[in-house]
CSV table of C-alpha atoms in Angstrom, one decimal:
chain,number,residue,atom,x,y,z
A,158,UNK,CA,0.0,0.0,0.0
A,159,UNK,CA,2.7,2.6,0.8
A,160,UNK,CA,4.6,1.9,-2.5
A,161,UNK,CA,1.0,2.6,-4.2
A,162,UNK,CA,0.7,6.1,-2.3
A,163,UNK,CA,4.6,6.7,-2.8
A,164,UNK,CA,3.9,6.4,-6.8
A,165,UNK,CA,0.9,8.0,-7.2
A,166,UNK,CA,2.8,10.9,-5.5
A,167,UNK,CA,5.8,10.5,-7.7
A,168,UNK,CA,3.6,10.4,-10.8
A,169,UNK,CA,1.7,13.8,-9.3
A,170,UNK,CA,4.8,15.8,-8.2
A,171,UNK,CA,7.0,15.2,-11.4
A,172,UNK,CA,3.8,16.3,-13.3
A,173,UNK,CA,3.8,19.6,-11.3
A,174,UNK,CA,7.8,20.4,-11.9
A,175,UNK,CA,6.9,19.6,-15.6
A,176,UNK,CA,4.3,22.5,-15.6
A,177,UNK,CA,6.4,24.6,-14.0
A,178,UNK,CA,9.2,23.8,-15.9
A,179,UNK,CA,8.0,24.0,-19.7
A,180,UNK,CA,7.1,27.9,-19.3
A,181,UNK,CA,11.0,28.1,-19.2
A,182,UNK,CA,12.4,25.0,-21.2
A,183,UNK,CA,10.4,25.9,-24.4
A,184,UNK,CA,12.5,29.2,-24.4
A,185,UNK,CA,15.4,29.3,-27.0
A,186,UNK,CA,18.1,31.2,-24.9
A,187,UNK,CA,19.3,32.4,-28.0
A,188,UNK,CA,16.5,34.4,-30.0
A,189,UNK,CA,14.3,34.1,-26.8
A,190,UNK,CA,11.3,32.4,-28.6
A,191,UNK,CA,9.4,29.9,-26.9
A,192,UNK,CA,6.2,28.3,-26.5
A,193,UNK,CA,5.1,29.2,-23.1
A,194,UNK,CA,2.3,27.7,-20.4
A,195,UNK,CA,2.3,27.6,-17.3
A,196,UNK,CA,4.1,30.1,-14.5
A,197,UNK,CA,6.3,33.0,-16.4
A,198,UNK,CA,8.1,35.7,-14.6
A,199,UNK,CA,11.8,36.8,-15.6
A,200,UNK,CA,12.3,38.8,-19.6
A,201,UNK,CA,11.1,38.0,-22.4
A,202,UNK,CA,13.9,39.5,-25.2
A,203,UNK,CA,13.5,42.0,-27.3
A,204,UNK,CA,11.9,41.2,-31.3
A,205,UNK,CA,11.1,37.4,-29.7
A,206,UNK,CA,8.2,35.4,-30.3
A,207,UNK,CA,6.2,33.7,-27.8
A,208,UNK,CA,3.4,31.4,-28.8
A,209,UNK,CA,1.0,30.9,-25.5
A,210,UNK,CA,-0.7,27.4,-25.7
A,211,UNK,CA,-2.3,27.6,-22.7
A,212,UNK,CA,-2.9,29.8,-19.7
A,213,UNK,CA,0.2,31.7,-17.9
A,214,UNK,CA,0.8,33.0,-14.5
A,215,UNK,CA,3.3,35.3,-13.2
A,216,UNK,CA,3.1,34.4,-9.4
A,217,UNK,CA,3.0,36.6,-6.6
A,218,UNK,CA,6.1,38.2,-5.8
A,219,UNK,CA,7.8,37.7,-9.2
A,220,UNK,CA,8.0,40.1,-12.3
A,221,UNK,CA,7.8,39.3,-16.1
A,222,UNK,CA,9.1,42.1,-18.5
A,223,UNK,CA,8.4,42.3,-21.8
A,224,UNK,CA,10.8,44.1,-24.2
A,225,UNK,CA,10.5,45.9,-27.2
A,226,UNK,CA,9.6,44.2,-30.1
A,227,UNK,CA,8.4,41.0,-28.8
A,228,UNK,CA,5.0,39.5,-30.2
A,229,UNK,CA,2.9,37.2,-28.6
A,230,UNK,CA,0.9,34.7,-30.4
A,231,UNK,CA,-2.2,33.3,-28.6
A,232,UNK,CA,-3.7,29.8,-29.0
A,233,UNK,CA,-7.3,30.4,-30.5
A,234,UNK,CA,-8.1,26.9,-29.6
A,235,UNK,CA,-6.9,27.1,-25.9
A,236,UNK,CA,-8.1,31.2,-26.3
A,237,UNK,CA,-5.4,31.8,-23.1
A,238,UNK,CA,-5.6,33.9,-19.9
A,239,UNK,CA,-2.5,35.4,-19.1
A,240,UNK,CA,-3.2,35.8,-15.2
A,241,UNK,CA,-0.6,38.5,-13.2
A,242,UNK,CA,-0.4,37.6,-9.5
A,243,UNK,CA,3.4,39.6,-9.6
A,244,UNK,CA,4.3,42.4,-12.2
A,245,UNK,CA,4.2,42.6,-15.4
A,246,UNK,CA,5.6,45.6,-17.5
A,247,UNK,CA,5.4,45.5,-21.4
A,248,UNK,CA,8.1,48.4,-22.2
A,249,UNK,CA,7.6,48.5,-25.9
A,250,UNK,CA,9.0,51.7,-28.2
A,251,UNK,CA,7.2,53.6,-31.5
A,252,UNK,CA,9.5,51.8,-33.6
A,253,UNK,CA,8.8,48.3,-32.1
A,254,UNK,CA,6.0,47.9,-30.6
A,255,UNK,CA,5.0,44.9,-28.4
A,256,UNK,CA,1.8,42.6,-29.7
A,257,UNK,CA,-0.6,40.3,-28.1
A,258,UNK,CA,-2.5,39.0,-31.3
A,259,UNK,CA,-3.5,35.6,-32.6
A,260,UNK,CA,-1.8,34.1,-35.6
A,261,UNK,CA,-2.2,35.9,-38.9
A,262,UNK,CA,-5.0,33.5,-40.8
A,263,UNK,CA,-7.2,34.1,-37.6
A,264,UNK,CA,-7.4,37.9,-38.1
A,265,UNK,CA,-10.1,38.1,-40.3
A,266,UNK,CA,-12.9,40.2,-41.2
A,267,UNK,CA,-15.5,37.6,-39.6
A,268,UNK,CA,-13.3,37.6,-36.1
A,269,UNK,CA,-12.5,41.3,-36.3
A,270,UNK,CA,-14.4,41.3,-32.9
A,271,UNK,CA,-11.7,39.0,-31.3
A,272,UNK,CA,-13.5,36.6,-28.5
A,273,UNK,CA,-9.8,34.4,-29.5
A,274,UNK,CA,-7.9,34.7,-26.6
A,275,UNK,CA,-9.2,35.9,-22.7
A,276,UNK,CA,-6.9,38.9,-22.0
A,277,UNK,CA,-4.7,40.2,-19.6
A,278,UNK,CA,-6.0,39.9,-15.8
A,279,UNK,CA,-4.3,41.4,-12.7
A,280,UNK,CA,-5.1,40.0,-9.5
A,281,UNK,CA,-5.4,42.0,-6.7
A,282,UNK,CA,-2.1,40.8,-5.4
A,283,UNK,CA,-0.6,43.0,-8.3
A,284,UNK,CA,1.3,45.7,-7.5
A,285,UNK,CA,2.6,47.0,-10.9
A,286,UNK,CA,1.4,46.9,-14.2
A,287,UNK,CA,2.7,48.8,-17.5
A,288,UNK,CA,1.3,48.7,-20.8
A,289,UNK,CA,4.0,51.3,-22.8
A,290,UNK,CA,3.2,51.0,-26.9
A,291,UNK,CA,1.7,47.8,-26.7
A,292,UNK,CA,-1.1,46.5,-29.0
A,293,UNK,CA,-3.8,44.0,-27.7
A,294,UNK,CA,-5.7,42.7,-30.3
A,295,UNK,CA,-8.6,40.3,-30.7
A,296,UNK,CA,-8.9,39.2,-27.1
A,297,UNK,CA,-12.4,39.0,-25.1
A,298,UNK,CA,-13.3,35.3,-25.1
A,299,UNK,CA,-15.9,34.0,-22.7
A,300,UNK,CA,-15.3,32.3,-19.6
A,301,UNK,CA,-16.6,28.9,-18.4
A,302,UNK,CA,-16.3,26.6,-15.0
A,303,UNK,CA,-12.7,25.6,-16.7
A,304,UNK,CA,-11.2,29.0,-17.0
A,305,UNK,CA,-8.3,29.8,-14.8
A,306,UNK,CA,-9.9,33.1,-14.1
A,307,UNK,CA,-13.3,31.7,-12.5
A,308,UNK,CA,-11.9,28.8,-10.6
A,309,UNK,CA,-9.2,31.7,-9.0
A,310,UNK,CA,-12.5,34.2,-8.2
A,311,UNK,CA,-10.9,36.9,-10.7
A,312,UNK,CA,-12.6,39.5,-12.5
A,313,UNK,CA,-15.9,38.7,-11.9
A,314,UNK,CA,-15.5,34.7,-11.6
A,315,UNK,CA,-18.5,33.2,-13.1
A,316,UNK,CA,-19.2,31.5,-16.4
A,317,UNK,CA,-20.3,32.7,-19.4
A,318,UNK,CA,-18.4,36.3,-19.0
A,319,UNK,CA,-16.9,38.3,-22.1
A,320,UNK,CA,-13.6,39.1,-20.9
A,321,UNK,CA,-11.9,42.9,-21.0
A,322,UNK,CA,-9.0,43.2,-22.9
A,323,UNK,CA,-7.1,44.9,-19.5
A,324,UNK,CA,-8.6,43.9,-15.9
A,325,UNK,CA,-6.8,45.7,-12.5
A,326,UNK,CA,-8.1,45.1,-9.3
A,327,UNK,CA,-5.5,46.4,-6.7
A,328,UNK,CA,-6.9,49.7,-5.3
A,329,UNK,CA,-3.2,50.3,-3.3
A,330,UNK,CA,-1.5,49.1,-6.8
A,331,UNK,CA,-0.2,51.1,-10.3
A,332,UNK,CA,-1.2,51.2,-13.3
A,333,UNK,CA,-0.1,52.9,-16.6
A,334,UNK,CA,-1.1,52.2,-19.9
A,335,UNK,CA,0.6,54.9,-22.5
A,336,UNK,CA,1.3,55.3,-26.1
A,337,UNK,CA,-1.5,51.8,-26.9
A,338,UNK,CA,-3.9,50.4,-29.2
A,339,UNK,CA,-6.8,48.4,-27.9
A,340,UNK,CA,-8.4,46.5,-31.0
A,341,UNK,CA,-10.7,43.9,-32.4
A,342,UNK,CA,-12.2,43.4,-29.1
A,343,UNK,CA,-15.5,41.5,-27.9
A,344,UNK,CA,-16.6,43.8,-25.4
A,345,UNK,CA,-15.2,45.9,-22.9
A,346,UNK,CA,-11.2,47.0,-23.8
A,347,UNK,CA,-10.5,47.9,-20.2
A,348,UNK,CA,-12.1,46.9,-16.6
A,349,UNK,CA,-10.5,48.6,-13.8
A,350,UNK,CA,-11.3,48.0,-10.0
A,351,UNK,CA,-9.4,50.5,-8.2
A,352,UNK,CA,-5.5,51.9,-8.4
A,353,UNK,CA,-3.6,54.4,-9.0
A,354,UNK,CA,-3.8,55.0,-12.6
A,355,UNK,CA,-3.1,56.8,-15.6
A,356,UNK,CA,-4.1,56.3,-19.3
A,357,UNK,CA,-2.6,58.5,-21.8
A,358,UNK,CA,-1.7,58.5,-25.3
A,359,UNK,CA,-3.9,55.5,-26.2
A,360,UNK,CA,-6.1,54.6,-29.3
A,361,UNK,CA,-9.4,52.8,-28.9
A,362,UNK,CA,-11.3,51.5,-32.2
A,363,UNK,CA,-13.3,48.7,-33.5
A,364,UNK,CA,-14.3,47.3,-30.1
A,365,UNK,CA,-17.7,46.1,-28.5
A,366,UNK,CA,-20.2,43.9,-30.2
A,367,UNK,CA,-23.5,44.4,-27.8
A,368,UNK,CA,-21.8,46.1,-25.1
A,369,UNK,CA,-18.2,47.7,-23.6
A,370,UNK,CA,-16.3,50.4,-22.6
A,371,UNK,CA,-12.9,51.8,-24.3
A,372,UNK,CA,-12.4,52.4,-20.1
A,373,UNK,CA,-14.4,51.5,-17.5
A,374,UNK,CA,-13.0,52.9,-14.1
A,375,UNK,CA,-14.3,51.5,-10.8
A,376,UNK,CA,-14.5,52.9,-7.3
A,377,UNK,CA,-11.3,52.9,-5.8
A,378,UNK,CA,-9.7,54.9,-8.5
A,379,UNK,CA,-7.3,57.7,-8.9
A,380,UNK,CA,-7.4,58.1,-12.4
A,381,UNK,CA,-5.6,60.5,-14.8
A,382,UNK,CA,-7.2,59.8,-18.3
A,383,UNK,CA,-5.4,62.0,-21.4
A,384,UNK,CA,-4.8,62.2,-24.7
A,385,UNK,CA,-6.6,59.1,-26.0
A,386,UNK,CA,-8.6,58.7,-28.9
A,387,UNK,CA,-11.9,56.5,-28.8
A,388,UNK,CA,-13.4,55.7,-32.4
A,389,UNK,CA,-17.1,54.5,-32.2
A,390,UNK,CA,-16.6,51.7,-29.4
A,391,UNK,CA,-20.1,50.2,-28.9
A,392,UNK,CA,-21.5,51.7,-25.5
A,393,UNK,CA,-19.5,54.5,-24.3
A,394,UNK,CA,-16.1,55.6,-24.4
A,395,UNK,CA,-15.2,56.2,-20.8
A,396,UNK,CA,-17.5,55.0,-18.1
A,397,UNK,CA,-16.3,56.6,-14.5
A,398,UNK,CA,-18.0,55.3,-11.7
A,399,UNK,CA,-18.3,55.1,-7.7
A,400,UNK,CA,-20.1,51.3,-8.6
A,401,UNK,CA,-19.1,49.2,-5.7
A,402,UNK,CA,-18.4,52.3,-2.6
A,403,UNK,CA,-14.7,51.0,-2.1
A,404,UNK,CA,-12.0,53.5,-0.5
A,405,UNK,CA,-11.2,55.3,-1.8
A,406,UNK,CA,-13.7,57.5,-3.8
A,407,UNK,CA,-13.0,57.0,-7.3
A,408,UNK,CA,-11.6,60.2,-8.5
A,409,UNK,CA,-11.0,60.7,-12.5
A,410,UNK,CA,-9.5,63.6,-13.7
A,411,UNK,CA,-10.5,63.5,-17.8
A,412,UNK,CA,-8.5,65.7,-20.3
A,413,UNK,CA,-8.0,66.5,-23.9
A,414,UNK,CA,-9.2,63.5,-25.1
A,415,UNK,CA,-10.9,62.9,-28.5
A,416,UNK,CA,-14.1,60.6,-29.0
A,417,UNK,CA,-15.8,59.9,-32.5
A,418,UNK,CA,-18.6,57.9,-33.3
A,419,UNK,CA,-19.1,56.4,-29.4
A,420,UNK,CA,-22.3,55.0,-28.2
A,421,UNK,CA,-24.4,54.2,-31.9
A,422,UNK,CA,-23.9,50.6,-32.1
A,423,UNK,CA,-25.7,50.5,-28.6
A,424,UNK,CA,-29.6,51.9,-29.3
A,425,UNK,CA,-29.9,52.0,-25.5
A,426,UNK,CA,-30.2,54.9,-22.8
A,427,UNK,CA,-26.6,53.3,-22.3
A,428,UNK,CA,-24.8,54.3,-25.2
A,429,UNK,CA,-23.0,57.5,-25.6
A,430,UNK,CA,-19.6,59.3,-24.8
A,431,UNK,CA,-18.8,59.8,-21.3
A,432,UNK,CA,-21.4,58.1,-18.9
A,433,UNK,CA,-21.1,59.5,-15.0
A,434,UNK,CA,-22.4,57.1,-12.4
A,435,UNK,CA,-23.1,56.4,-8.6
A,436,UNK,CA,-21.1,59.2,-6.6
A,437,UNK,CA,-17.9,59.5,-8.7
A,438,UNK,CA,-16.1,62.5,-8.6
A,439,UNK,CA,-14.6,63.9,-12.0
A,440,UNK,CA,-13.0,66.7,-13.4
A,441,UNK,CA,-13.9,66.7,-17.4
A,442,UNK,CA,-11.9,69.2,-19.2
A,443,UNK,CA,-10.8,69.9,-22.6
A,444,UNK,CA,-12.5,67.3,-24.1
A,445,UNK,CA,-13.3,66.8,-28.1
A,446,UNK,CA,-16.9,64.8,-28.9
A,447,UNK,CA,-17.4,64.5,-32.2
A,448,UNK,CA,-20.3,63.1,-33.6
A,449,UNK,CA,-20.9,61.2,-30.3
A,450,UNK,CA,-24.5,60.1,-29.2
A,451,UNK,CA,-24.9,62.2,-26.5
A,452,UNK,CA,-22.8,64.3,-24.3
A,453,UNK,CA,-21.5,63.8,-20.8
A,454,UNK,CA,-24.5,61.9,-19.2
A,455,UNK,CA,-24.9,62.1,-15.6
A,456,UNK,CA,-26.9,58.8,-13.8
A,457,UNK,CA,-30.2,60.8,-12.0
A,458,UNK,CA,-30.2,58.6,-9.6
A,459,UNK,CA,-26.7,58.6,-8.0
A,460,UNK,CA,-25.4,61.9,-9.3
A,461,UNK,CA,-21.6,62.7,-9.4
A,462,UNK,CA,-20.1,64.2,-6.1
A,463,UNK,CA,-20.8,67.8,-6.2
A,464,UNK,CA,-17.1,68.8,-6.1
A,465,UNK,CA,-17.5,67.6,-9.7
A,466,UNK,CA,-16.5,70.3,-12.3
A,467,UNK,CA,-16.7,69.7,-15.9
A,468,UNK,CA,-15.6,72.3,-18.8
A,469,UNK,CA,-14.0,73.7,-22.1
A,470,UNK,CA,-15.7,70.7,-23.9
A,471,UNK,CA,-16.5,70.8,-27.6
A,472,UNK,CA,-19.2,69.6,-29.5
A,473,UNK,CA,-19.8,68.6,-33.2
A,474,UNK,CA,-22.8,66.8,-34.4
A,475,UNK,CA,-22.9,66.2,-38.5
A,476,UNK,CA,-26.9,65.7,-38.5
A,477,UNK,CA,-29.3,67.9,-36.5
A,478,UNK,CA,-30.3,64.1,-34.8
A,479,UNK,CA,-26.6,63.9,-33.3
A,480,UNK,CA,-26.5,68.0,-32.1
A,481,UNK,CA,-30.2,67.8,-30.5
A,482,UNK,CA,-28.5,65.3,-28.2
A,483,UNK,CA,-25.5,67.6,-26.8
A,484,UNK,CA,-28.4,70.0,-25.5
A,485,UNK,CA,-27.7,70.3,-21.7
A,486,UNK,CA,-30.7,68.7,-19.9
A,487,UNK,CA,-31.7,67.3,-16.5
A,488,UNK,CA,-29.1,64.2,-18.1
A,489,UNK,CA,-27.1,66.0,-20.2
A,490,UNK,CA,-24.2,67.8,-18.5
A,491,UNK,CA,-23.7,71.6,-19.1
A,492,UNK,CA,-19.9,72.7,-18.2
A,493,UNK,CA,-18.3,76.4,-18.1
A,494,UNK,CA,-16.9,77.5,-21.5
A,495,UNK,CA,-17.9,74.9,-23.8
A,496,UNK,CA,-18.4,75.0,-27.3
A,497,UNK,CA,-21.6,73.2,-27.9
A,498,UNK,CA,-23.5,73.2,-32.0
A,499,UNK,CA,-26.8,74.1,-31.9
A,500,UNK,CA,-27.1,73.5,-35.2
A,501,UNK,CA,-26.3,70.7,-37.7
A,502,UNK,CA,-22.2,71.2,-39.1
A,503,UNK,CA,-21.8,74.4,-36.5
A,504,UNK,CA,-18.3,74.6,-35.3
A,505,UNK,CA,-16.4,71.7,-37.6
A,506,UNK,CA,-13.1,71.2,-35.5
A,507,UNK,CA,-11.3,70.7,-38.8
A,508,UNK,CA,-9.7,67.6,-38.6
A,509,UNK,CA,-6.8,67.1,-40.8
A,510,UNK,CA,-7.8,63.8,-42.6
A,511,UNK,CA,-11.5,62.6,-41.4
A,512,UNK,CA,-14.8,62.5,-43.1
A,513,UNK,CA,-16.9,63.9,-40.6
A,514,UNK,CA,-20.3,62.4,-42.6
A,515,UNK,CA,-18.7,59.1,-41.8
A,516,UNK,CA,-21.9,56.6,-40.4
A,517,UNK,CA,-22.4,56.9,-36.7
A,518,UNK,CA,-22.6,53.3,-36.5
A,519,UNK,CA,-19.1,52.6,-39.0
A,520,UNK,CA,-16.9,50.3,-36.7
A,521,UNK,CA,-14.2,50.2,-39.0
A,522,UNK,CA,-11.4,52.1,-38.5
A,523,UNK,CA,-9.3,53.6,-41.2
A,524,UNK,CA,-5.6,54.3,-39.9
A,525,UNK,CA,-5.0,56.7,-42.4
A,526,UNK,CA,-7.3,58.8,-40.9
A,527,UNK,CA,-6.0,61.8,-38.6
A,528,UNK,CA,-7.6,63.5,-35.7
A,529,UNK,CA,-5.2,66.6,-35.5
A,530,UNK,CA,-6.4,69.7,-36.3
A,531,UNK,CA,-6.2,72.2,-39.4
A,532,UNK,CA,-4.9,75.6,-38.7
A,533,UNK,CA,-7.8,78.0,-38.1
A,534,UNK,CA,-9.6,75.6,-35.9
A,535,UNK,CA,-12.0,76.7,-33.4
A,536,UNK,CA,-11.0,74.8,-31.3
A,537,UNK,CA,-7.7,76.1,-31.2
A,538,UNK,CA,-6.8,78.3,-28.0
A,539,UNK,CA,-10.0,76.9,-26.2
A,540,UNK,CA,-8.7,75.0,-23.7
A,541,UNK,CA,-7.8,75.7,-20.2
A,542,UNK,CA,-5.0,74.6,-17.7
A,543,UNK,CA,-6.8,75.5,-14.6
A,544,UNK,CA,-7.4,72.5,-13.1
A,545,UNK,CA,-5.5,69.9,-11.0
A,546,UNK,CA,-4.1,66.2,-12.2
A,547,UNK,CA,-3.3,63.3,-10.0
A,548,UNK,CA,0.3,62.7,-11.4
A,549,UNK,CA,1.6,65.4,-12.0
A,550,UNK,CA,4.7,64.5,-10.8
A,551,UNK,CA,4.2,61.0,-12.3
A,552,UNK,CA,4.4,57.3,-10.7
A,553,UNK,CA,7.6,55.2,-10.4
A,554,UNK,CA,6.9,52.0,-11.8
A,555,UNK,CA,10.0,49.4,-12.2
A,556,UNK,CA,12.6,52.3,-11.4
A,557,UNK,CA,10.5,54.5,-14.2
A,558,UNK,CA,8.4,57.8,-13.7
A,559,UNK,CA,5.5,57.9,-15.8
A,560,UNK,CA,3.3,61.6,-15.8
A,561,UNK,CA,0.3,62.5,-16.6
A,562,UNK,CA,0.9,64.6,-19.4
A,563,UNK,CA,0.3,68.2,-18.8
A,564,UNK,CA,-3.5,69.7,-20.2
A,565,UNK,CA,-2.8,71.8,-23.7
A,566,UNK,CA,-4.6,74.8,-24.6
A,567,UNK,CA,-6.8,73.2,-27.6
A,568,UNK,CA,-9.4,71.0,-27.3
A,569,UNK,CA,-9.2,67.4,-27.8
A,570,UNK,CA,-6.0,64.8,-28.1
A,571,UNK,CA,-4.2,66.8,-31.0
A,572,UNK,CA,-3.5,69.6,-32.1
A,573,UNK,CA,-2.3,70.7,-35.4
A,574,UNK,CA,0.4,68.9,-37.2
């Protein structure tokens, strides 16, 4: 009987220190490209290739960094988690950007709303995470009993959830996501339930089937959001909320951002640009909505704190349908200074390279297509610095500052060329 029990543990343990050992093994050390599964932390090198064949940890206490360059191929069969318990830091560059995607035959017209692999989930026992020009693609799949992610109680650990591209839980942790492209997502790109955070510089496009967020920002948030563009994602484009009364307040400061198209592909009273909900406190400033359904839409129920402030906004509606619904009402959120049309073309913010009678609903994204503004723009010289930011004076993450950029005086996330 005891050699019976002494095999079957053999048999178990060397299965174990197999698992943990393949994550590494597969690894050339040479080029660096592997085929990975199972617990990760240490660096993955610079222009590599890692092809994820099942779901990957980086346990608590350890760190896995990701350098420029690198892509990461993801098992559309297997449609992997990639779990962070430690730190993870993707430090990618303009010129080589790093690239969770799924192989090239699998990014297709038909799966252009991803559901291929689950995404990127932080647990709350993540200190540090840093997305810096890195391009998540086609992620979003839904989970079941067997996902890593609802037998560990992670995100929100039941079956049958779309996954966000980006989830962060650790309301005493960092985040910073900079200089990014979320893509060719299910549903929402990001899910954030507390932290210290800042997302600047980003691009948000062809996202959200029935529902989702570009970013969707929890209570328990400090938040600096700046400088992003957000191209017709299918409910709104920022969703800032007090939802679940953790400590602290959430607290988004909003600025200079530009949003197209948000909101149409979701006929709902959900849909729109910037949705304000249960208690948050914001400070919207600076902001570009072109074309948007809807402006900044308060929830009547559980207004905003009243240290709220919101201004310096502009508004362009194409169609007298899209202006009528700017018009500040009970909902609708009037701020100090802003530019808002009345009536149907008033106010074009001149944008160097974009058809502004593009379809609402159009959730293709043309990358040729771009946002600054012409000379002679009125929105040119109509922003305002006079308000405060978070991070100012930025937050260290792996040795690194990373600010919150500092507010321009146009309106939107360019200005001219």
């Amino acid at each position: 009987m005891k050699v019976k029990y002494l095999f079957i543990y053999l048999v178990i343990a060397t299965s174990i220190f197999t698992g943990c050992k393949k994550a590494n093994i597969d690894v050339d050390p040479d080029t660096g490209n592997g085929t990975v599964v199972g617990d990760v932390s240490g660096i993955w090198l610079k222009g590599s290739t890692q092809f994820i064949k099942g779901d990957i940890i980086i346990p608590e206490g350890k760190s896995l960094t990701i350098e420029e360059g690198v892509t990461i191929i993801m098992d559309t069969i297997a449609k992997p988690e990639i779990i962070v318990k430690g730190n993870l830091y993707a430090q990618g560059t303009a010129a080589l950007p790093i690239k969770f995607t799924v192989a090239e035959e699998f990014r297709t017209e038909a799966k252009k709303f991803g559901r291929l692999w689950g995404g990127i989930l932080a647990a709350p026992s993540c200190e540090e995470l840093l997305l810096d020009h890195t391009i998540i693609e086609y992620a979003g799949a839904t989970t079941s009993d067997a996902s890593t992610s609802v037998k560990q109680h992670l995100y929100k650990a039941v079956a049958g959830e779309n996954l966000p591209a980006l989830w962060f839980s650790n309301v005493n942790g960092k985040l910073v996501v900079t200089n990014s492209i979320f893509r060719n997502l299910q549903e929402d790109c990001t899910y954030i339930d507390g932290g210290k955070v800042i997302f600047a510089n980003n691009s948000f496009y062809t996202t959200g089937v029935t529902g989702g967020e570009a970013i969707n920002l929890k209570s328990g948030c400090l938040a600096d959001v700046a400088y992003n563009l957000v191209y017709s994602t299918n409910t709104n484009a920022l969703k800032l909320s007090n939802s679940g009364d953790r400590t602290p307040q959430a607290y988004i400061v909003v600025y200079n951002n530009t949003m197209v198209n948000t909101g149409w592909r979701r006929p709902t009273a959900k849909g729109g640009s910037i949705w304000v909900e249960a208690t948050v406190r914001v400070s919207v400033y600076n902001n570009m909505f072109a074309n948007t359904r809807f402006g900044i839409k308060r929830d009547t129920k559980k207004p905003e704190d009243d240290r709220s402030v919101f201004g310096n906004n502009y508004y362009y509606g194409f169609n007298q349908t899209t202006v009528d619904q700017f018009q500040p009402t009970k909902e609708i959120i009037a701020g100090t200074n802003d530019v808002i049309s009345k009536t149907a073309g008033d106010n074009d913010p001149m944008f160097s390279n974009y058809p502004l009678n593009t379809p609402v609903d159009n959730s293709a994204f043309n990358t040729s297509w771009d946002f600054h503004l012409k000379s002679g723009s009125p929105a040119l010289g109509k922003g305002t610095a006079g308000f405060s930011r978070h991070y100012a004076s930025g937050l260290v993450l792996n040795g690194i500052t990373y600010k919150s950029p500092e507010p321009s005086s146009y309106i939107g996330a360019f200005g001219t060329n």
